[in-house]
Amino acid sequence: MDRISGLPDEVLVKILSFVPTKVAVSTSILSKRWEFLWMWLTKLKFGSKRYSESEFKRLQCFLDRNLPLHRAPVIESFRLVLSDSHFKPEDIRMWVVVAVSRYIRELKIYSSHYGEKQNILPSSLYTCKSLVILKLDGGVLLDVPRMVCLPSLKTLELKGVRYFKQGSLQRLLCNCPVLEDLVVNLSHHDNMGKLTVIVPSLQRLSLSTPSSREFVIDTPSLLSFQLVDRNDNSHTFLIENMPKLREAYINVPFADIKSLIGSITSVKRLAISSEVGYGEDFIFNHLEELTLWNKYSSNLLVWFLKNSPNLRELMLVSETDDHENLGMLSWNQPSIVPECMLSSLQKFTWFKYLGRPQDRDIAVYILKNACRLRTATIKSDTRLFTKLEMITELRLSSQASSTCELNFS
């Protein structure tokens, strides 16, 4: 007997846990000693996006025959990567039932097929007391039964999921009392017009949509919020205050987001892309780091400088190479130097700097008025000759801070 085979079972199982499940299963042909060791693995991953039809058929036979015999009393993680065109929904449901019966902690299913009837989740999953992480990606139908109770679920990711009816998601969320992380990437065929998220325990929320929505959000414990519109649509928002919110990423260019802005004024870190005015009533007293996508009117920059008295770091990102489009980015500097420029701004970075007249005016204004600035970094992808001209222009401009280090890259 070789030295490795002479090790205790628990040591061999531990070794197998560091290799892909497919490799671990292949060790069963080595000898009788290894035949059933893989069945004690607590983390299982089956399938691949690159599998052929014949490989999927072999996988189906393997799971039908072996998964019910799995010996580990607890399955920490069970992951399926499937092409549903090669599987019957009842087969997948049976595999999930087996995983649930082993006190599963994490379930992740990727499905590449968007059929009309893809209800692959058994009702027992919705009452699984041990489930902590649930991630569904692709053509999975979420048909939430009346009996739902997921007392341990802390992380929920739903990407491209189809919903059986309008209230399916909220019914699920209402029965996750300790949910902390929620990711919802909506699709054109999700059967959901209004998105309602009412979760008192939620700490991190990420929403993405390709079409117009009505958002209703009530998450008083939220710390991090991300909202992305993938197709520049119009939205409406009904959002309760988020007093604990510390960071937000907002990319909804054409929406009326005044109600949203009013709910995120407690953030310390904010990244935003929008061309809609926000009014004069919102003050970001806690905001320290701000990232702006500089493809719309510079009024957005002026607005944030005026209303962020404690801003410490400013990052601008240019998103257009249209050197002729000067009007949209015209610079109208504030009539009064904002408080943050005089007392708190320490770091300024401009990504994809193009060196257009309005870009130069903005950069020169910040260098000229930011009294506490420590570093200013200009990053450009333009030609060397043009870049040298830009460097010369900015180096010759006056600087309010004698200790500021000006960098170009």
Tab-separated table of C-alpha atoms in Angstrom:
chain	number	residue	atom	x	y	z
A	1	MET	CA	0.000	0.000	0.000
A	2	ASP	CA	1.327	3.476	-0.885
A	3	ARG	CA	1.927	5.953	1.941
A	4	ILE	CA	-0.970	8.257	1.020
A	5	SER	CA	-3.509	5.416	1.011
A	6	GLY	CA	-2.360	4.535	4.502
A	7	LEU	CA	-3.533	7.853	5.910
A	8	PRO	CA	-6.782	8.043	7.945
A	9	ASP	CA	-10.031	8.564	6.041
A	10	GLU	CA	-10.582	12.051	7.404
A	11	VAL	CA	-7.145	13.127	6.151
A	12	LEU	CA	-7.765	11.705	2.676
A	13	VAL	CA	-11.168	13.397	2.488
A	14	LYS	CA	-9.525	16.656	3.496
A	15	ILE	CA	-7.011	16.231	0.648
A	16	LEU	CA	-9.815	15.533	-1.841
A	17	SER	CA	-11.617	18.706	-0.735
A	18	PHE	CA	-8.835	20.785	-2.330
A	19	VAL	CA	-9.366	19.419	-5.850
A	20	PRO	CA	-12.359	19.803	-8.212
A	21	THR	CA	-15.225	17.391	-7.505
A	22	LYS	CA	-14.735	15.698	-10.882
A	23	VAL	CA	-11.109	14.926	-9.988
A	24	ALA	CA	-12.075	13.722	-6.508
A	25	VAL	CA	-14.647	11.326	-7.993
A	26	SER	CA	-12.073	9.961	-10.433
A	27	THR	CA	-9.943	8.707	-7.516
A	28	SER	CA	-12.614	6.071	-6.827
A	29	ILE	CA	-11.033	3.838	-9.502
A	30	LEU	CA	-7.626	3.777	-7.779
A	31	SER	CA	-8.456	0.969	-5.361
A	32	LYS	CA	-11.074	-0.312	-2.945
A	33	ARG	CA	-9.539	1.988	-0.364
A	34	TRP	CA	-10.485	5.035	-2.437
A	35	GLU	CA	-13.777	3.838	-3.924
A	36	PHE	CA	-16.180	5.709	-1.636
A	37	LEU	CA	-13.983	8.367	-0.059
A	38	TRP	CA	-15.309	11.157	-2.298
A	39	MET	CA	-18.806	10.482	-0.934
A	40	TRP	CA	-17.722	12.113	2.339
A	41	LEU	CA	-16.977	15.437	0.672
A	42	THR	CA	-18.995	18.316	2.076
A	43	LYS	CA	-18.478	20.637	-0.910
A	44	LEU	CA	-19.737	19.435	-4.287
A	45	LYS	CA	-19.726	21.093	-7.702
A	46	PHE	CA	-21.078	19.373	-10.813
A	47	GLY	CA	-21.416	20.473	-14.429
A	48	SER	CA	-19.779	23.080	-16.626
A	49	LYS	CA	-20.847	25.712	-19.156
A	50	ARG	CA	-18.547	23.978	-21.637
A	51	TYR	CA	-20.026	20.487	-21.278
A	52	SER	CA	-21.226	18.739	-24.421
A	53	GLU	CA	-24.600	17.002	-24.584
A	54	SER	CA	-22.969	13.596	-24.042
A	55	GLU	CA	-21.118	14.911	-20.978
A	56	PHE	CA	-24.361	16.226	-19.517
A	57	LYS	CA	-26.010	12.842	-20.064
A	58	ARG	CA	-23.177	11.093	-18.231
A	59	LEU	CA	-23.472	13.628	-15.416
A	60	GLN	CA	-27.213	13.000	-15.143
A	61	CYS	CA	-26.702	9.243	-14.849
A	62	PHE	CA	-23.940	9.743	-12.309
A	63	LEU	CA	-25.999	12.035	-10.078
A	64	ASP	CA	-29.118	9.879	-10.305
A	65	ARG	CA	-27.123	6.862	-9.203
A	66	ASN	CA	-24.700	8.286	-6.643
A	67	LEU	CA	-26.054	11.467	-5.081
A	68	PRO	CA	-28.757	9.710	-2.991
A	69	LEU	CA	-25.972	7.514	-1.562
A	70	HIS	CA	-23.771	10.419	-0.513
A	71	ARG	CA	-22.448	9.766	2.976
A	72	ALA	CA	-21.616	13.205	4.361
A	73	PRO	CA	-24.235	14.068	7.021
A	74	VAL	CA	-23.922	17.787	6.164
A	75	ILE	CA	-23.352	19.297	2.703
A	76	GLU	CA	-21.642	22.632	3.139
A	77	SER	CA	-21.916	23.624	-0.522
A	78	PHE	CA	-23.743	22.160	-3.529
A	79	ARG	CA	-23.254	23.797	-6.933
A	80	LEU	CA	-24.817	22.856	-10.256
A	81	VAL	CA	-23.824	24.359	-13.621
A	82	LEU	CA	-26.436	23.190	-16.101
A	83	SER	CA	-27.852	23.523	-19.561
A	84	ASP	CA	-31.522	22.860	-18.881
A	85	SER	CA	-32.152	21.735	-22.443
A	86	HIS	CA	-30.321	18.529	-21.450
A	87	PHE	CA	-32.115	17.964	-18.127
A	88	LYS	CA	-35.626	17.339	-16.974
A	89	PRO	CA	-36.811	19.690	-14.191
A	90	GLU	CA	-37.827	16.701	-12.051
A	91	ASP	CA	-34.257	15.361	-12.162
A	92	ILE	CA	-32.821	18.633	-10.889
A	93	ARG	CA	-35.505	18.873	-8.203
A	94	MET	CA	-34.558	15.414	-6.958
A	95	TRP	CA	-30.869	16.381	-6.667
A	96	VAL	CA	-31.787	19.502	-4.710
A	97	VAL	CA	-34.070	17.440	-2.449
A	98	VAL	CA	-31.134	15.186	-1.622
A	99	ALA	CA	-28.938	18.200	-0.854
A	100	VAL	CA	-31.612	19.725	1.379
A	101	SER	CA	-31.935	16.437	3.287
A	102	ARG	CA	-28.199	16.722	4.094
A	103	TYR	CA	-28.661	20.036	5.926
A	104	ILE	CA	-27.231	22.058	3.066
A	105	ARG	CA	-25.598	25.410	3.899
A	106	GLU	CA	-24.972	26.819	0.399
A	107	LEU	CA	-26.832	26.113	-2.856
A	108	LYS	CA	-25.825	27.634	-6.195
A	109	ILE	CA	-27.484	26.785	-9.514
A	110	TYR	CA	-26.491	28.202	-12.884
A	111	SER	CA	-28.935	27.492	-15.704
A	112	SER	CA	-28.243	28.628	-19.266
A	113	HIS	CA	-31.656	27.815	-20.726
A	114	TYR	CA	-34.650	30.190	-20.629
A	115	GLY	CA	-37.565	27.856	-21.161
A	116	GLU	CA	-41.156	28.521	-20.151
A	117	LYS	CA	-41.325	25.786	-17.514
A	118	GLN	CA	-38.182	25.646	-15.444
A	119	ASN	CA	-39.527	25.139	-11.928
A	120	ILE	CA	-36.548	23.140	-10.688
A	121	LEU	CA	-36.737	24.105	-7.013
A	122	PRO	CA	-38.538	21.688	-4.668
A	123	SER	CA	-40.883	23.031	-2.014
A	124	SER	CA	-38.605	21.590	0.689
A	125	LEU	CA	-35.948	24.160	-0.245
A	126	TYR	CA	-38.208	26.999	0.957
A	127	THR	CA	-38.356	25.538	4.465
A	128	CYS	CA	-34.707	24.523	4.770
A	129	LYS	CA	-33.573	25.604	8.235
A	130	SER	CA	-29.845	25.109	7.540
A	131	LEU	CA	-29.586	27.106	4.285
A	132	VAL	CA	-27.329	30.160	4.672
A	133	ILE	CA	-26.489	31.040	1.041
A	134	LEU	CA	-28.758	30.688	-2.013
A	135	LYS	CA	-27.578	31.777	-5.476
A	136	LEU	CA	-29.678	31.266	-8.609
A	137	ASP	CA	-28.400	32.391	-12.005
A	138	GLY	CA	-30.259	31.997	-15.296
A	139	GLY	CA	-33.511	30.404	-16.398
A	140	VAL	CA	-34.842	29.349	-13.008
A	141	LEU	CA	-38.508	29.863	-12.177
A	142	LEU	CA	-39.090	31.172	-8.667
A	143	ASP	CA	-42.497	29.802	-7.664
A	144	VAL	CA	-42.624	30.562	-3.943
A	145	PRO	CA	-45.135	28.349	-2.082
A	146	ARG	CA	-47.348	29.539	0.764
A	147	MET	CA	-45.201	27.800	3.333
A	148	VAL	CA	-41.859	29.617	3.426
A	149	CYS	CA	-39.373	29.742	6.281
A	150	LEU	CA	-35.637	30.260	5.785
A	151	PRO	CA	-34.489	31.174	9.304
A	152	SER	CA	-30.748	30.932	8.552
A	153	LEU	CA	-30.563	32.499	5.076
A	154	LYS	CA	-28.103	35.419	5.058
A	155	THR	CA	-27.137	35.709	1.378
A	156	LEU	CA	-29.540	35.621	-1.581
A	157	GLU	CA	-28.526	36.178	-5.220
A	158	LEU	CA	-31.108	36.089	-8.021
A	159	LYS	CA	-29.733	36.793	-11.503
A	160	GLY	CA	-31.932	36.508	-14.574
A	161	VAL	CA	-34.529	34.569	-12.582
A	162	ARG	CA	-38.137	34.277	-13.738
A	163	TYR	CA	-40.846	34.970	-11.155
A	164	PHE	CA	-44.074	32.984	-11.146
A	165	LYS	CA	-46.101	36.057	-10.170
A	166	GLN	CA	-45.709	39.655	-9.074
A	167	GLY	CA	-45.365	39.057	-5.325
A	168	SER	CA	-43.087	36.023	-5.444
A	169	LEU	CA	-39.904	37.836	-4.471
A	170	GLN	CA	-41.390	39.814	-1.594
A	171	ARG	CA	-43.073	36.688	-0.201
A	172	LEU	CA	-39.657	35.052	-0.140
A	173	LEU	CA	-37.964	38.081	1.422
A	174	CYS	CA	-40.599	38.407	4.142
A	175	ASN	CA	-39.662	34.967	5.409
A	176	CYS	CA	-35.904	35.500	5.642
A	177	PRO	CA	-35.595	37.133	9.085
A	178	VAL	CA	-31.769	37.331	9.146
A	179	LEU	CA	-31.086	38.156	5.475
A	180	GLU	CA	-28.045	40.448	5.154
A	181	ASP	CA	-26.985	40.348	1.479
A	182	LEU	CA	-29.372	40.598	-1.481
A	183	VAL	CA	-28.471	40.736	-5.192
A	184	VAL	CA	-31.299	40.985	-7.750
A	185	ASN	CA	-30.420	41.262	-11.448
A	186	LEU	CA	-33.711	41.606	-13.278
A	187	SER	CA	-34.327	40.642	-16.910
A	188	HIS	CA	-36.788	41.557	-19.651
A	189	HIS	CA	-38.775	38.374	-19.037
A	190	ASP	CA	-38.909	38.367	-15.233
A	191	ASN	CA	-42.681	39.076	-14.929
A	192	MET	CA	-42.103	41.831	-12.372
A	193	GLY	CA	-43.145	45.441	-12.925
A	194	LYS	CA	-42.716	46.759	-9.379
A	195	LEU	CA	-39.771	45.655	-7.284
A	196	THR	CA	-40.487	45.676	-3.557
A	197	VAL	CA	-37.688	45.088	-1.046
A	198	ILE	CA	-38.796	45.350	2.578
A	199	VAL	CA	-36.199	43.628	4.756
A	200	PRO	CA	-35.381	45.114	8.204
A	201	SER	CA	-32.193	43.028	8.612
A	202	LEU	CA	-30.688	43.727	5.165
A	203	GLN	CA	-27.179	45.241	5.161
A	204	ARG	CA	-26.104	45.047	1.502
A	205	LEU	CA	-28.397	45.474	-1.517
A	206	SER	CA	-27.538	45.327	-5.233
A	207	LEU	CA	-30.222	45.887	-7.891
A	208	SER	CA	-29.818	45.821	-11.674
A	209	THR	CA	-32.550	46.262	-14.293
A	210	PRO	CA	-32.753	46.435	-18.112
A	211	SER	CA	-36.206	48.102	-18.194
A	212	SER	CA	-38.351	50.727	-16.455
A	213	ARG	CA	-39.330	49.889	-12.872
A	214	GLU	CA	-41.086	51.133	-9.808
A	215	PHE	CA	-38.853	50.570	-6.784
A	216	VAL	CA	-40.218	50.299	-3.254
A	217	ILE	CA	-37.391	49.910	-0.741
A	218	ASP	CA	-37.528	49.839	3.048
A	219	THR	CA	-34.218	48.654	4.505
A	220	PRO	CA	-33.394	50.568	7.714
A	221	SER	CA	-30.242	48.528	8.472
A	222	LEU	CA	-28.677	48.932	5.017
A	223	LEU	CA	-24.927	49.681	4.895
A	224	SER	CA	-24.219	49.310	1.157
A	225	PHE	CA	-26.490	50.010	-1.844
A	226	GLN	CA	-25.956	49.507	-5.578
A	227	LEU	CA	-28.459	50.399	-8.293
A	228	VAL	CA	-27.701	49.938	-11.999
A	229	ASP	CA	-29.872	50.671	-15.044
A	230	ARG	CA	-28.448	48.665	-17.936
A	231	ASN	CA	-30.440	50.457	-20.693
A	232	ASP	CA	-30.961	54.081	-19.560
A	233	ASN	CA	-34.650	53.770	-18.645
A	234	SER	CA	-37.015	55.870	-16.560
A	235	HIS	CA	-37.834	54.757	-13.007
A	236	THR	CA	-39.854	55.825	-9.988
A	237	PHE	CA	-38.692	55.400	-6.404
A	238	LEU	CA	-40.415	55.085	-3.062
A	239	ILE	CA	-37.545	54.700	-0.627
A	240	GLU	CA	-37.570	54.987	3.123
A	241	ASN	CA	-34.622	56.561	4.897
A	242	MET	CA	-31.405	54.554	5.162
A	243	PRO	CA	-29.796	56.076	8.284
A	244	LYS	CA	-26.970	53.516	8.490
A	245	LEU	CA	-25.979	53.622	4.816
A	246	ARG	CA	-22.220	54.063	4.342
A	247	GLU	CA	-21.589	53.433	0.642
A	248	ALA	CA	-23.607	53.612	-2.574
A	249	TYR	CA	-23.116	53.088	-6.306
A	250	ILE	CA	-25.842	54.691	-8.453
A	251	ASN	CA	-26.012	54.396	-12.251
A	252	VAL	CA	-29.497	55.437	-13.385
A	253	PRO	CA	-28.851	58.263	-15.879
A	254	PHE	CA	-32.369	59.291	-16.871
A	255	ALA	CA	-34.411	58.629	-13.736
A	256	ASP	CA	-35.926	61.136	-11.346
A	257	ILE	CA	-33.849	60.131	-8.356
A	258	LYS	CA	-34.504	63.017	-5.959
A	259	SER	CA	-36.255	60.681	-3.523
A	260	LEU	CA	-33.342	58.262	-3.834
A	261	ILE	CA	-30.746	60.985	-3.215
A	262	GLY	CA	-32.630	62.093	-0.128
A	263	SER	CA	-32.302	58.574	1.284
A	264	ILE	CA	-28.543	58.198	0.847
A	265	THR	CA	-27.224	61.412	2.396
A	266	SER	CA	-25.581	59.452	5.235
A	267	VAL	CA	-23.015	57.770	2.933
A	268	LYS	CA	-19.255	58.069	3.373
A	269	ARG	CA	-18.455	56.692	-0.109
A	270	LEU	CA	-20.506	57.433	-3.224
A	271	ALA	CA	-20.088	56.593	-6.923
A	272	ILE	CA	-22.740	58.100	-9.191
A	273	SER	CA	-23.613	58.645	-12.842
A	274	SER	CA	-26.672	60.778	-13.574
A	275	GLU	CA	-27.678	63.944	-15.401
A	276	VAL	CA	-30.760	64.798	-13.325
A	277	GLY	CA	-30.708	67.776	-10.964
A	278	TYR	CA	-31.195	67.021	-7.280
A	279	GLY	CA	-32.347	70.349	-5.831
A	280	GLU	CA	-30.742	72.291	-3.003
A	281	ASP	CA	-32.154	70.521	0.046
A	282	PHE	CA	-29.689	67.633	0.443
A	283	ILE	CA	-26.427	67.909	2.367
A	284	PHE	CA	-23.895	65.062	2.448
A	285	ASN	CA	-22.272	65.838	5.779
A	286	HIS	CA	-20.605	62.413	6.039
A	287	LEU	CA	-19.432	62.041	2.448
A	288	GLU	CA	-15.649	61.524	2.263
A	289	GLU	CA	-15.097	59.730	-1.090
A	290	LEU	CA	-16.912	60.703	-4.290
A	291	THR	CA	-16.614	59.195	-7.793
A	292	LEU	CA	-18.369	60.948	-10.683
A	293	TRP	CA	-18.691	59.738	-14.272
A	294	ASN	CA	-18.012	62.924	-16.193
A	295	LYS	CA	-20.191	62.311	-19.261
A	296	TYR	CA	-22.989	64.707	-18.406
A	297	SER	CA	-23.180	68.348	-17.386
A	298	SER	CA	-20.516	69.543	-14.951
A	299	ASN	CA	-23.387	70.932	-12.854
A	300	LEU	CA	-23.382	67.577	-11.092
A	301	LEU	CA	-19.791	68.135	-9.955
A	302	VAL	CA	-20.573	71.668	-8.790
A	303	TRP	CA	-23.640	70.422	-6.900
A	304	PHE	CA	-21.683	67.787	-4.977
A	305	LEU	CA	-18.810	70.141	-4.193
A	306	LYS	CA	-21.289	72.613	-2.699
A	307	ASN	CA	-23.178	69.996	-0.693
A	308	SER	CA	-20.322	67.820	0.595
A	309	PRO	CA	-18.555	69.973	3.203
A	310	ASN	CA	-16.300	67.144	4.458
A	311	LEU	CA	-15.246	65.607	1.144
A	312	ARG	CA	-11.697	64.215	1.321
A	313	GLU	CA	-11.275	62.350	-1.984
A	314	LEU	CA	-12.667	63.212	-5.435
A	315	MET	CA	-12.433	60.927	-8.485
A	316	LEU	CA	-13.631	61.881	-11.967
A	317	VAL	CA	-14.014	59.371	-14.812
A	318	SER	CA	-14.398	60.521	-18.429
A	319	GLU	CA	-16.589	58.174	-20.453
A	320	THR	CA	-16.524	59.756	-23.889
A	321	ASP	CA	-13.869	60.294	-26.559
A	322	ASP	CA	-16.061	62.760	-28.426
A	323	HIS	CA	-13.732	65.793	-28.579
A	324	GLU	CA	-16.306	67.797	-30.540
A	325	ASN	CA	-19.029	67.488	-27.923
A	326	LEU	CA	-18.043	70.449	-25.774
A	327	GLY	CA	-21.470	71.702	-24.699
A	328	MET	CA	-22.477	68.846	-22.440
A	329	LEU	CA	-19.340	69.182	-20.338
A	330	SER	CA	-19.084	72.985	-20.251
A	331	TRP	CA	-17.670	74.168	-16.949
A	332	ASN	CA	-19.571	76.715	-14.889
A	333	GLN	CA	-17.456	77.184	-11.810
A	334	PRO	CA	-19.120	77.970	-8.462
A	335	SER	CA	-19.493	81.658	-7.620
A	336	ILE	CA	-18.212	80.857	-4.112
A	337	VAL	CA	-15.452	78.339	-3.425
A	338	PRO	CA	-17.105	75.308	-1.763
A	339	GLU	CA	-16.235	74.575	1.861
A	340	CYS	CA	-14.683	71.186	1.075
A	341	MET	CA	-12.178	72.856	-1.281
A	342	LEU	CA	-10.991	75.128	1.503
A	343	SER	CA	-10.874	72.694	4.410
A	344	SER	CA	-11.051	68.955	3.623
A	345	LEU	CA	-10.258	67.832	0.033
A	346	GLN	CA	-6.916	65.983	0.112
A	347	LYS	CA	-6.875	63.676	-2.908
A	348	PHE	CA	-7.983	64.285	-6.507
A	349	THR	CA	-7.814	61.692	-9.316
A	350	TRP	CA	-9.030	62.007	-12.909
A	351	PHE	CA	-9.276	58.777	-14.930
A	352	LYS	CA	-9.258	58.871	-18.762
A	353	TYR	CA	-8.471	62.599	-18.796
A	354	LEU	CA	-8.914	63.961	-22.335
A	355	GLY	CA	-7.461	67.426	-21.960
A	356	ARG	CA	-10.328	69.272	-23.651
A	357	PRO	CA	-10.785	72.947	-22.709
A	358	GLN	CA	-13.575	72.160	-20.231
A	359	ASP	CA	-11.527	69.318	-18.718
A	360	ARG	CA	-8.556	71.628	-18.297
A	361	ASP	CA	-10.740	74.322	-16.692
A	362	ILE	CA	-12.093	71.867	-14.116
A	363	ALA	CA	-8.659	70.490	-13.237
A	364	VAL	CA	-7.144	73.982	-12.989
A	365	TYR	CA	-10.000	75.172	-10.771
A	366	ILE	CA	-9.502	72.289	-8.331
A	367	LEU	CA	-5.732	72.806	-8.186
A	368	LYS	CA	-6.185	76.542	-7.719
A	369	ASN	CA	-8.723	76.315	-4.885
A	370	ALA	CA	-8.127	73.060	-2.961
A	371	CYS	CA	-6.069	74.406	-0.062
A	372	ARG	CA	-5.482	71.048	1.687
A	373	LEU	CA	-4.809	68.957	-1.418
A	374	ARG	CA	-1.995	66.429	-0.948
A	375	THR	CA	-2.047	64.490	-4.224
A	376	ALA	CA	-3.526	65.149	-7.663
A	377	THR	CA	-3.258	62.328	-10.214
A	378	ILE	CA	-4.154	62.723	-13.884
A	379	LYS	CA	-4.478	59.473	-15.879
A	380	SER	CA	-4.754	59.753	-19.646
A	381	ASP	CA	-4.908	57.378	-22.620
A	382	THR	CA	-4.226	60.075	-25.222
A	383	ARG	CA	-1.223	60.260	-27.602
A	384	LEU	CA	2.159	61.166	-26.126
A	385	PHE	CA	2.403	64.575	-27.838
A	386	THR	CA	-1.061	65.605	-26.620
A	387	LYS	CA	-0.290	64.248	-23.166
A	388	LEU	CA	2.871	66.367	-22.916
A	389	GLU	CA	0.839	69.462	-23.779
A	390	MET	CA	-1.690	68.626	-21.053
A	391	ILE	CA	1.054	68.034	-18.486
A	392	THR	CA	2.640	71.391	-19.286
A	393	GLU	CA	-0.691	73.231	-18.971
A	394	LEU	CA	-1.479	71.786	-15.573
A	395	ARG	CA	2.040	72.080	-14.180
A	396	LEU	CA	2.084	75.789	-15.010
A	397	SER	CA	-1.262	76.416	-13.309
A	398	SER	CA	-1.296	77.922	-9.823
A	399	GLN	CA	-1.882	75.647	-6.827
A	400	ALA	CA	-3.508	76.590	-3.541
A	401	SER	CA	-1.652	73.816	-1.707
A	402	SER	CA	2.118	74.165	-1.585
A	403	THR	CA	2.474	70.511	-0.516
A	404	CYS	CA	0.378	69.004	-3.322
A	405	GLU	CA	2.114	66.297	-5.374
A	406	LEU	CA	0.970	66.412	-9.018
A	407	ASN	CA	1.254	63.038	-10.813
A	408	PHE	CA	0.614	62.007	-14.430
A	409	SER	CA	0.204	58.474	-15.753
